[in-house]
Amino acid sequence: MNKFFLDLGKQPLANNYSSSYKKNQIKYSLKLFFNTKNKMVSISKRIPSEKMFTNNYPYRSSMSKTMTNSFHKLSLEIKKRFKPKKILEIGSNDGALIKNFEKDKVIGVEPCNNLAQITSGKGYLTYNKYWNYNLAQKLKKKHGELDLIYSANTLTHISNLNDVFKSISYLLSTNGILIIEDPSLLECVKKVSYDQFYNEHIYLFSVISVTNFIKKFDLEIFDIKNLETHGGSIRYYIKSVKNKKVKVSNKVKNQFQKEKEFGLDKFNTYKKFAKKVKLSKKKLLNIFNKLKLKNKNVIGYGATAKAVTIINYCKIENDLIKNFVDTTPEKINQYMPGKNIKIIKYKKNSLDNVDYAFLGAWNFKKEIVSKEKKFLKKGGKFIIHVPFPKII
Ligand code: DWN
């Protein structure tokens, strides 16, 4: 049974930036639910993938050093620990992971044409397709069973999770390994980072819910890694239950227990979370309104999908945040979805006349703070809303 716990209002497509402000942009309801049976947290309204992951998708994994470093580190681990003959990446984006492998060793799957072109242009075999059973069949015919499948921040974006895991277990060899990573529900609830929810993030995984969900495909988690990326993520190492060669690490049991102790398997935890979210909105608006009264120059730093949830849920207009700065070419001179707030190109002097910068990309706080020493030195301040709204 799916139980409702939070309404984040009407939200535009999170990555639907446009060259002019569209007052009547289509918005969809964003409501959060908890499944009492498999303990999965998800959003209710499902938008067709074709509407969200278009041929002009603006998010690029390679835009941050944090992510490229994380992918490089993982590639070294994959080579050393699993020694796969071939790797398939579902949601290969602009190639931030696959560029670390030899061209004949990796296959990318990327539905957004603009991104698939980047990797195929560099000579990486890339299927410009959505991940589903049809594609898995096609791949098996062409490449045979695969011994390593990887996917970061992608499976949680696909509504039909049954089809996702059915296709993966069909294509994976008996001793094959599936590695996935996605934002951690535990970290999200702890940090009150409700901006992890937007129309693309259909699910937020936990070790509890993934364990429950993949059972029916004869899959099990045998190892996990807590990552700092994207505000706290979990990397899940998954295998077939028939593969007895690989032992299940105690880390899996420990994380499961940690999530249980926190109450991720209880509806009441989400009701409390919803209350904290409402309080967070109040406090954040309070900060912005006070700065407005003092005539401070406030901008947004990082025009993230997460920030789209915040500004639309909190009804933040351009009197509170003048504009956003961002490094992504596809986002520059566009407007934040749902709001009359323009995104301008980040330059070294972008913060020269700024008093406060709201961290839309709070998940890259470390990287940004170390880059903006000059801003902080001259008295500039960041506004962050996790774990509660404050000025830092
Ligand atoms: O799952 C998803 C995650 C992985 O990426 C997607 N559905 C959409 C996207 O979500 P997001 O937009 O919230 O992701 P990021 O990675 O938090 O976006 C960071 C943004 O901030 C990018 O637009 C680049 C920008 N940025 C910047 O302008 N200067 C980032 C850094 C570190 C910087 O120094």
Coordinates of C-alpha atoms and ligand atoms in Angstrom, one line a residue:
M1 CA 0.0 0.0 0.0
N2 CA 1.3 3.5 -0.9
K3 CA 0.8 6.1 1.8
F4 CA 1.0 9.8 1.1
F5 CA 3.3 11.9 3.3
L6 CA 4.3 15.2 1.6
D7 CA 3.0 17.5 -1.1
L8 CA 5.8 19.6 -2.8
G9 CA 3.2 21.5 -4.8
K10 CA 3.1 22.0 -8.6
Q11 CA 6.5 21.6 -10.2
P12 CA 7.7 22.2 -13.8
L13 CA 10.0 19.6 -15.4
A14 CA 13.2 20.0 -13.5
N15 CA 15.6 20.2 -16.4
N16 CA 13.2 22.2 -18.7
Y17 CA 15.2 25.4 -18.9
S18 CA 13.9 27.9 -21.5
S19 CA 15.3 30.9 -23.3
S20 CA 12.5 33.1 -22.1
Y21 CA 10.3 33.1 -19.0
K22 CA 7.2 31.1 -19.6
K23 CA 4.5 32.1 -17.2
N24 CA 2.2 29.3 -18.2
Q25 CA 4.8 26.6 -18.2
I26 CA 3.2 23.2 -17.6
K27 CA 3.5 22.1 -14.0
Y28 CA 2.9 18.7 -12.4
S29 CA 1.9 17.7 -9.0
L30 CA 4.8 16.4 -6.8
K31 CA 3.6 14.2 -4.0
L32 CA 5.6 11.8 -2.0
F33 CA 4.5 8.3 -1.0
F34 CA 5.8 5.4 1.2
N35 CA 5.2 1.8 0.2
T36 CA 4.4 0.0 3.4
K37 CA 5.2 -3.4 1.8
N38 CA 8.6 -3.0 0.2
K39 CA 9.5 0.3 2.0
M40 CA 10.2 2.2 -1.3
V41 CA 9.7 6.0 -1.3
S42 CA 8.5 7.4 -4.6
I43 CA 6.7 10.3 -6.2
S44 CA 3.2 9.7 -7.5
K45 CA 3.0 11.6 -10.8
R46 CA 5.0 9.8 -13.5
I47 CA 6.0 11.9 -16.5
P48 CA 6.9 9.9 -19.7
S49 CA 10.7 9.6 -20.0
E50 CA 10.5 11.0 -23.5
K51 CA 9.3 14.3 -22.0
M52 CA 12.1 14.6 -19.4
F53 CA 15.1 13.0 -21.1
T54 CA 15.0 14.9 -24.4
N55 CA 17.6 15.4 -27.2
N56 CA 18.6 18.6 -25.5
Y57 CA 19.2 17.4 -21.9
P58 CA 21.2 19.9 -20.0
Y59 CA 22.8 17.9 -17.2
R60 CA 26.4 16.9 -17.7
S61 CA 28.2 14.6 -15.2
S62 CA 31.6 16.0 -16.2
M63 CA 30.7 19.6 -15.0
S64 CA 32.2 19.0 -11.5
K65 CA 35.6 17.8 -10.4
T66 CA 34.0 15.9 -7.5
M67 CA 32.1 13.7 -9.9
T68 CA 34.9 13.1 -12.4
N69 CA 37.2 12.2 -9.6
S70 CA 34.6 9.8 -8.1
F71 CA 34.2 8.1 -11.5
H72 CA 37.9 7.8 -12.0
K73 CA 38.4 6.2 -8.6
L74 CA 35.5 3.8 -9.3
S75 CA 37.0 2.8 -12.7
L76 CA 40.3 1.9 -11.0
E77 CA 38.3 -0.2 -8.5
I78 CA 36.3 -2.0 -11.2
K79 CA 39.4 -2.9 -13.1
K80 CA 41.3 -4.2 -10.1
R81 CA 38.4 -5.9 -8.1
F82 CA 36.2 -7.3 -10.9
K83 CA 38.4 -7.4 -14.0
P84 CA 35.4 -7.4 -16.4
K85 CA 35.8 -8.3 -20.0
K86 CA 33.1 -5.8 -21.0
I87 CA 31.2 -3.1 -19.1
L88 CA 27.8 -1.7 -19.9
E89 CA 26.8 1.7 -18.5
I90 CA 23.1 2.5 -18.3
G91 CA 22.8 6.3 -18.5
S92 CA 26.3 7.1 -19.7
N93 CA 25.6 10.8 -19.9
D94 CA 28.6 12.7 -21.4
G95 CA 31.0 9.8 -20.7
A96 CA 32.4 10.9 -17.3
L97 CA 32.8 7.2 -16.3
I98 CA 33.3 5.4 -19.6
K99 CA 36.2 7.7 -20.7
N100 CA 38.3 5.9 -18.0
F101 CA 38.1 2.6 -20.0
E102 CA 39.5 1.4 -23.3
K103 CA 37.0 2.0 -26.1
D104 CA 36.5 -1.7 -26.9
K105 CA 35.7 -2.5 -23.3
V106 CA 32.7 -0.3 -22.7
I107 CA 29.2 0.1 -24.1
G108 CA 27.1 3.2 -23.2
V109 CA 23.4 3.5 -23.2
E110 CA 22.1 7.0 -23.2
P111 CA 18.6 8.2 -24.3
C112 CA 19.5 11.9 -24.7
N113 CA 20.8 12.4 -28.2
N114 CA 23.0 15.4 -27.4
L115 CA 24.8 13.4 -24.7
A116 CA 25.0 10.2 -26.6
Q117 CA 26.6 12.1 -29.5
I118 CA 29.4 13.3 -27.2
T119 CA 30.5 9.7 -26.4
S120 CA 29.9 8.2 -29.8
G121 CA 31.8 11.2 -31.3
K122 CA 34.8 10.2 -29.2
G123 CA 34.6 6.6 -30.5
Y124 CA 32.7 4.9 -27.6
L125 CA 30.0 2.5 -28.7
T126 CA 26.8 4.2 -27.5
Y127 CA 23.2 3.1 -27.9
N128 CA 21.1 6.2 -28.1
K129 CA 18.1 4.4 -26.4
Y130 CA 16.0 4.2 -23.3
W131 CA 16.9 1.3 -21.0
N132 CA 14.3 -1.5 -21.3
Y133 CA 13.8 -5.2 -22.0
N134 CA 13.8 -4.8 -25.8
L135 CA 17.2 -3.1 -25.7
A136 CA 18.5 -5.8 -23.3
Q137 CA 17.5 -8.5 -25.9
K138 CA 19.2 -6.6 -28.7
L139 CA 22.4 -6.2 -26.6
K140 CA 22.4 -9.9 -25.7
K141 CA 22.1 -10.9 -29.3
K142 CA 25.0 -8.7 -30.3
H143 CA 27.4 -8.9 -27.3
G144 CA 26.3 -11.9 -25.3
E145 CA 25.9 -11.9 -21.6
L146 CA 27.8 -9.2 -19.7
D147 CA 29.9 -9.5 -16.6
L148 CA 29.6 -5.9 -15.3
I149 CA 26.7 -3.5 -15.6
Y150 CA 27.0 0.0 -14.0
S151 CA 24.5 2.7 -13.5
A152 CA 24.7 6.0 -11.6
N153 CA 21.7 8.2 -10.9
T154 CA 19.7 6.6 -13.6
L155 CA 17.6 3.6 -12.4
T156 CA 15.8 5.8 -9.9
H157 CA 14.7 7.9 -12.9
I158 CA 12.8 5.0 -14.6
S159 CA 9.2 4.4 -13.6
N160 CA 9.0 0.7 -14.5
L161 CA 11.5 -0.7 -12.0
N162 CA 10.3 -4.3 -12.6
D163 CA 11.3 -3.9 -16.3
V164 CA 14.6 -2.3 -15.2
F165 CA 15.8 -5.2 -13.1
K166 CA 14.2 -7.9 -15.3
S167 CA 16.3 -6.5 -18.2
I168 CA 19.5 -6.3 -16.1
S169 CA 19.2 -9.9 -14.7
Y170 CA 18.5 -11.1 -18.3
L171 CA 21.7 -9.6 -19.6
L172 CA 24.0 -10.2 -16.7
S173 CA 26.0 -13.5 -16.6
T174 CA 25.5 -15.8 -13.6
N175 CA 28.6 -14.5 -12.0
G176 CA 28.1 -11.0 -13.3
I177 CA 28.1 -7.9 -11.1
L178 CA 25.7 -5.0 -11.1
I179 CA 26.9 -1.7 -9.5
I180 CA 24.4 1.1 -9.0
E181 CA 24.6 4.4 -7.1
D182 CA 22.0 6.9 -6.2
P183 CA 21.2 9.4 -3.5
S184 CA 20.6 7.8 -0.1
L185 CA 17.2 8.0 1.4
L186 CA 18.7 7.9 4.8
E187 CA 20.9 10.9 4.1
C188 CA 18.0 12.8 2.5
V189 CA 15.7 12.3 5.5
K190 CA 18.5 13.1 8.0
K191 CA 19.5 16.3 6.0
V192 CA 15.9 17.3 5.3
S193 CA 17.1 17.6 1.7
Y194 CA 13.6 17.4 0.2
D195 CA 15.1 18.9 -3.0
Q196 CA 16.2 15.4 -3.9
F197 CA 12.6 15.0 -5.0
Y198 CA 11.7 16.3 -8.5
N199 CA 9.9 14.7 -11.4
E200 CA 13.0 12.9 -12.6
H201 CA 13.7 11.4 -9.2
I202 CA 10.9 8.9 -9.2
Y203 CA 12.4 6.7 -6.4
L204 CA 14.8 7.4 -3.6
F205 CA 16.6 4.1 -2.7
S206 CA 17.7 2.7 0.6
V207 CA 19.4 -0.6 1.3
I208 CA 16.1 -1.8 2.8
S209 CA 14.0 -1.0 -0.2
V210 CA 16.5 -2.2 -2.8
T211 CA 17.0 -5.5 -0.9
N212 CA 13.2 -6.0 -0.9
F213 CA 12.7 -5.0 -4.5
I214 CA 15.5 -7.1 -6.2
K215 CA 14.6 -10.3 -4.4
K216 CA 12.1 -11.4 -7.0
F217 CA 14.8 -11.2 -9.7
D218 CA 17.1 -13.5 -7.7
L219 CA 19.4 -10.6 -7.0
E220 CA 21.1 -9.6 -3.7
I221 CA 23.3 -6.8 -2.5
F222 CA 26.7 -8.1 -1.5
D223 CA 28.5 -4.9 -0.7
I224 CA 27.8 -1.2 -0.3
K225 CA 29.8 2.0 -0.1
N226 CA 28.5 5.3 1.4
L227 CA 29.6 8.1 -0.9
E228 CA 29.6 11.9 -0.3
T229 CA 28.5 12.6 -3.9
H230 CA 25.1 14.2 -4.5
G231 CA 24.5 15.0 -0.9
G232 CA 25.2 11.4 0.3
S233 CA 24.8 8.5 -2.0
I234 CA 25.0 4.7 -1.7
R235 CA 26.9 2.5 -4.1
Y236 CA 25.2 -0.9 -4.2
Y237 CA 27.2 -4.0 -5.4
I238 CA 24.7 -6.6 -6.6
K239 CA 24.9 -10.2 -7.7
S240 CA 22.8 -13.1 -8.5
V241 CA 21.9 -15.3 -5.5
K242 CA 23.1 -18.2 -7.6
N243 CA 26.7 -16.8 -7.5
K244 CA 28.0 -18.4 -4.3
K245 CA 31.6 -17.4 -5.0
V246 CA 31.1 -13.9 -3.8
K247 CA 30.4 -13.4 0.0
V248 CA 27.9 -10.9 1.4
S249 CA 29.8 -8.2 3.3
N250 CA 28.8 -7.3 6.9
K251 CA 28.5 -3.7 5.6
V252 CA 25.2 -4.6 4.0
K253 CA 23.7 -5.9 7.2
N254 CA 25.1 -2.9 9.2
Q255 CA 23.6 -0.4 6.8
F256 CA 20.3 -2.3 6.8
Q257 CA 20.3 -2.1 10.6
K258 CA 21.3 1.6 10.6
E259 CA 18.3 2.4 8.3
K260 CA 16.0 0.3 10.5
E261 CA 17.1 2.0 13.7
F262 CA 16.5 5.4 12.0
G263 CA 13.0 4.2 11.1
L264 CA 13.2 4.1 7.3
D265 CA 10.8 1.2 7.4
K266 CA 8.2 3.1 9.4
F267 CA 5.6 5.5 8.0
N268 CA 5.9 7.7 11.0
T269 CA 9.4 8.7 10.1
Y270 CA 8.1 10.2 6.8
K271 CA 5.4 12.1 8.6
K272 CA 8.0 13.7 10.9
F273 CA 10.2 14.4 7.8
A274 CA 7.2 16.2 6.1
K275 CA 6.9 18.5 9.2
K276 CA 10.6 19.3 9.1
V277 CA 10.3 20.2 5.4
K278 CA 7.5 22.7 6.1
L279 CA 9.6 24.3 8.8
S280 CA 12.6 24.4 6.5
K281 CA 10.6 26.3 3.9
K282 CA 9.5 28.8 6.5
K283 CA 13.1 29.4 7.8
L284 CA 14.5 29.7 4.3
L285 CA 11.9 32.3 3.3
N286 CA 12.6 34.1 6.5
I287 CA 16.3 34.4 5.6
F288 CA 15.6 35.6 2.1
N289 CA 13.0 38.1 3.2
K290 CA 15.3 39.6 5.8
L291 CA 18.1 40.0 3.2
K292 CA 15.6 41.6 0.8
L293 CA 14.7 44.2 3.5
K294 CA 18.4 45.0 3.9
N295 CA 18.7 45.4 0.1
K296 CA 21.3 42.7 -0.2
N297 CA 22.4 41.4 -3.5
V298 CA 21.5 37.7 -3.5
I299 CA 22.1 35.2 -6.2
G300 CA 21.8 31.4 -6.6
Y301 CA 25.0 29.3 -7.2
G302 CA 24.4 26.2 -9.3
A303 CA 21.2 26.1 -11.3
T304 CA 20.4 22.5 -10.2
A305 CA 17.3 20.4 -10.7
K306 CA 17.2 20.4 -6.9
A307 CA 17.0 24.2 -6.8
V308 CA 14.0 24.0 -9.1
T309 CA 12.2 22.0 -6.4
I310 CA 13.2 24.6 -3.8
I311 CA 12.2 27.8 -5.7
N312 CA 8.9 26.4 -6.9
Y313 CA 8.0 24.8 -3.5
C314 CA 9.0 27.9 -1.5
K315 CA 7.6 30.2 -4.2
I316 CA 10.9 32.1 -4.5
E317 CA 10.8 34.9 -7.1
N318 CA 13.5 37.2 -8.6
D319 CA 13.0 39.7 -5.8
L320 CA 14.6 37.2 -3.5
I321 CA 17.1 35.6 -5.8
K322 CA 18.2 37.9 -8.6
N323 CA 19.7 35.2 -10.9
F324 CA 21.6 32.0 -10.8
V325 CA 25.2 31.4 -12.0
D326 CA 26.2 28.1 -13.6
T327 CA 29.0 26.6 -15.6
T328 CA 26.9 24.3 -17.8
P329 CA 26.8 25.8 -21.4
E330 CA 23.3 24.4 -22.0
K331 CA 21.9 26.3 -19.0
I332 CA 23.4 29.7 -19.7
N333 CA 21.0 32.5 -20.6
Q334 CA 18.1 30.2 -19.9
Y335 CA 15.5 30.7 -17.2
M336 CA 15.0 28.5 -14.1
P337 CA 12.0 26.2 -14.8
G338 CA 8.8 27.8 -13.5
K339 CA 10.4 31.1 -12.4
N340 CA 11.4 34.4 -14.0
I341 CA 15.0 34.0 -12.8
K342 CA 17.7 34.0 -15.4
I343 CA 20.8 31.8 -15.3
I344 CA 24.0 33.6 -16.2
K345 CA 27.4 32.2 -17.2
Y346 CA 29.7 31.7 -14.2
K347 CA 32.8 33.8 -14.5
K348 CA 35.7 34.3 -12.1
N349 CA 34.3 37.7 -11.2
S350 CA 30.7 36.6 -11.0
L351 CA 30.5 37.1 -7.3
D352 CA 32.3 40.4 -7.1
N353 CA 29.2 42.4 -6.3
V354 CA 27.3 39.7 -4.6
D355 CA 26.5 39.7 -0.8
Y356 CA 24.9 36.3 -0.5
A357 CA 24.9 33.2 -2.7
F358 CA 22.3 30.5 -2.2
L359 CA 23.9 27.1 -2.8
G360 CA 21.7 25.4 -5.3
A361 CA 24.5 23.0 -5.7
W362 CA 24.9 22.5 -1.9
N363 CA 26.1 18.9 -2.7
F364 CA 29.3 20.5 -4.1
K365 CA 29.8 22.8 -1.1
K366 CA 33.4 21.7 -0.5
E367 CA 34.4 22.2 -4.1
I368 CA 32.6 25.6 -4.3
V369 CA 33.8 26.9 -1.0
S370 CA 37.4 26.2 -1.9
K371 CA 36.9 27.8 -5.3
E372 CA 35.3 31.0 -3.8
K373 CA 37.9 31.9 -1.2
K374 CA 38.0 35.5 -2.5
F375 CA 34.3 35.9 -2.2
L376 CA 34.3 34.7 1.4
K377 CA 37.4 36.8 2.3
K378 CA 35.7 40.0 1.2
G379 CA 32.7 39.1 3.4
G380 CA 30.5 37.3 1.0
K381 CA 28.3 34.5 2.5
F382 CA 26.6 31.4 1.3
I383 CA 23.0 30.4 2.2
I384 CA 22.4 26.7 2.6
H385 CA 19.2 24.9 3.5
V386 CA 20.6 21.5 4.6
P387 CA 20.3 20.2 7.3
F388 CA 18.4 23.5 8.1
P389 CA 18.4 26.9 6.5
K390 CA 21.3 29.0 7.6
I391 CA 24.0 31.5 6.4
I392 CA 27.5 30.2 6.4
Ligands
DWN1 O1 20.1 12.6 -10.9 C1 20.4 13.7 -11.4 C2 21.7 14.3 -10.9 C3 22.8 13.4 -10.8 O2 22.0 15.4 -11.7 C4 19.7 14.3 -12.5 N1 18.4 13.9 -12.5 C5 19.8 15.8 -12.6 C6 21.0 16.4 -12.0 O3 20.6 17.0 -10.8 P1 21.1 18.4 -10.3 O4 20.9 19.4 -11.4 O5 20.5 18.7 -9.0 O6 22.7 18.0 -10.2 P2 24.0 18.6 -9.7 O7 25.1 17.7 -10.0 O8 23.9 19.0 -8.3 O9 24.2 19.9 -10.5 C7 25.2 20.8 -10.3 C8 25.0 22.1 -11.1 O10 25.8 23.1 -10.5 C9 25.4 21.9 -12.5 O11 24.5 22.7 -13.3 C10 26.8 22.5 -12.6 C11 26.7 23.6 -11.5 N2 28.0 23.9 -10.9 C12 28.5 25.2 -11.1 O12 27.9 26.0 -11.8 N3 29.7 25.4 -10.5 C13 28.6 23.0 -10.1 C14 29.8 23.2 -9.5 C15 30.5 22.2 -8.7 C16 30.4 24.5 -9.7 O13 31.5 24.8 -9.2

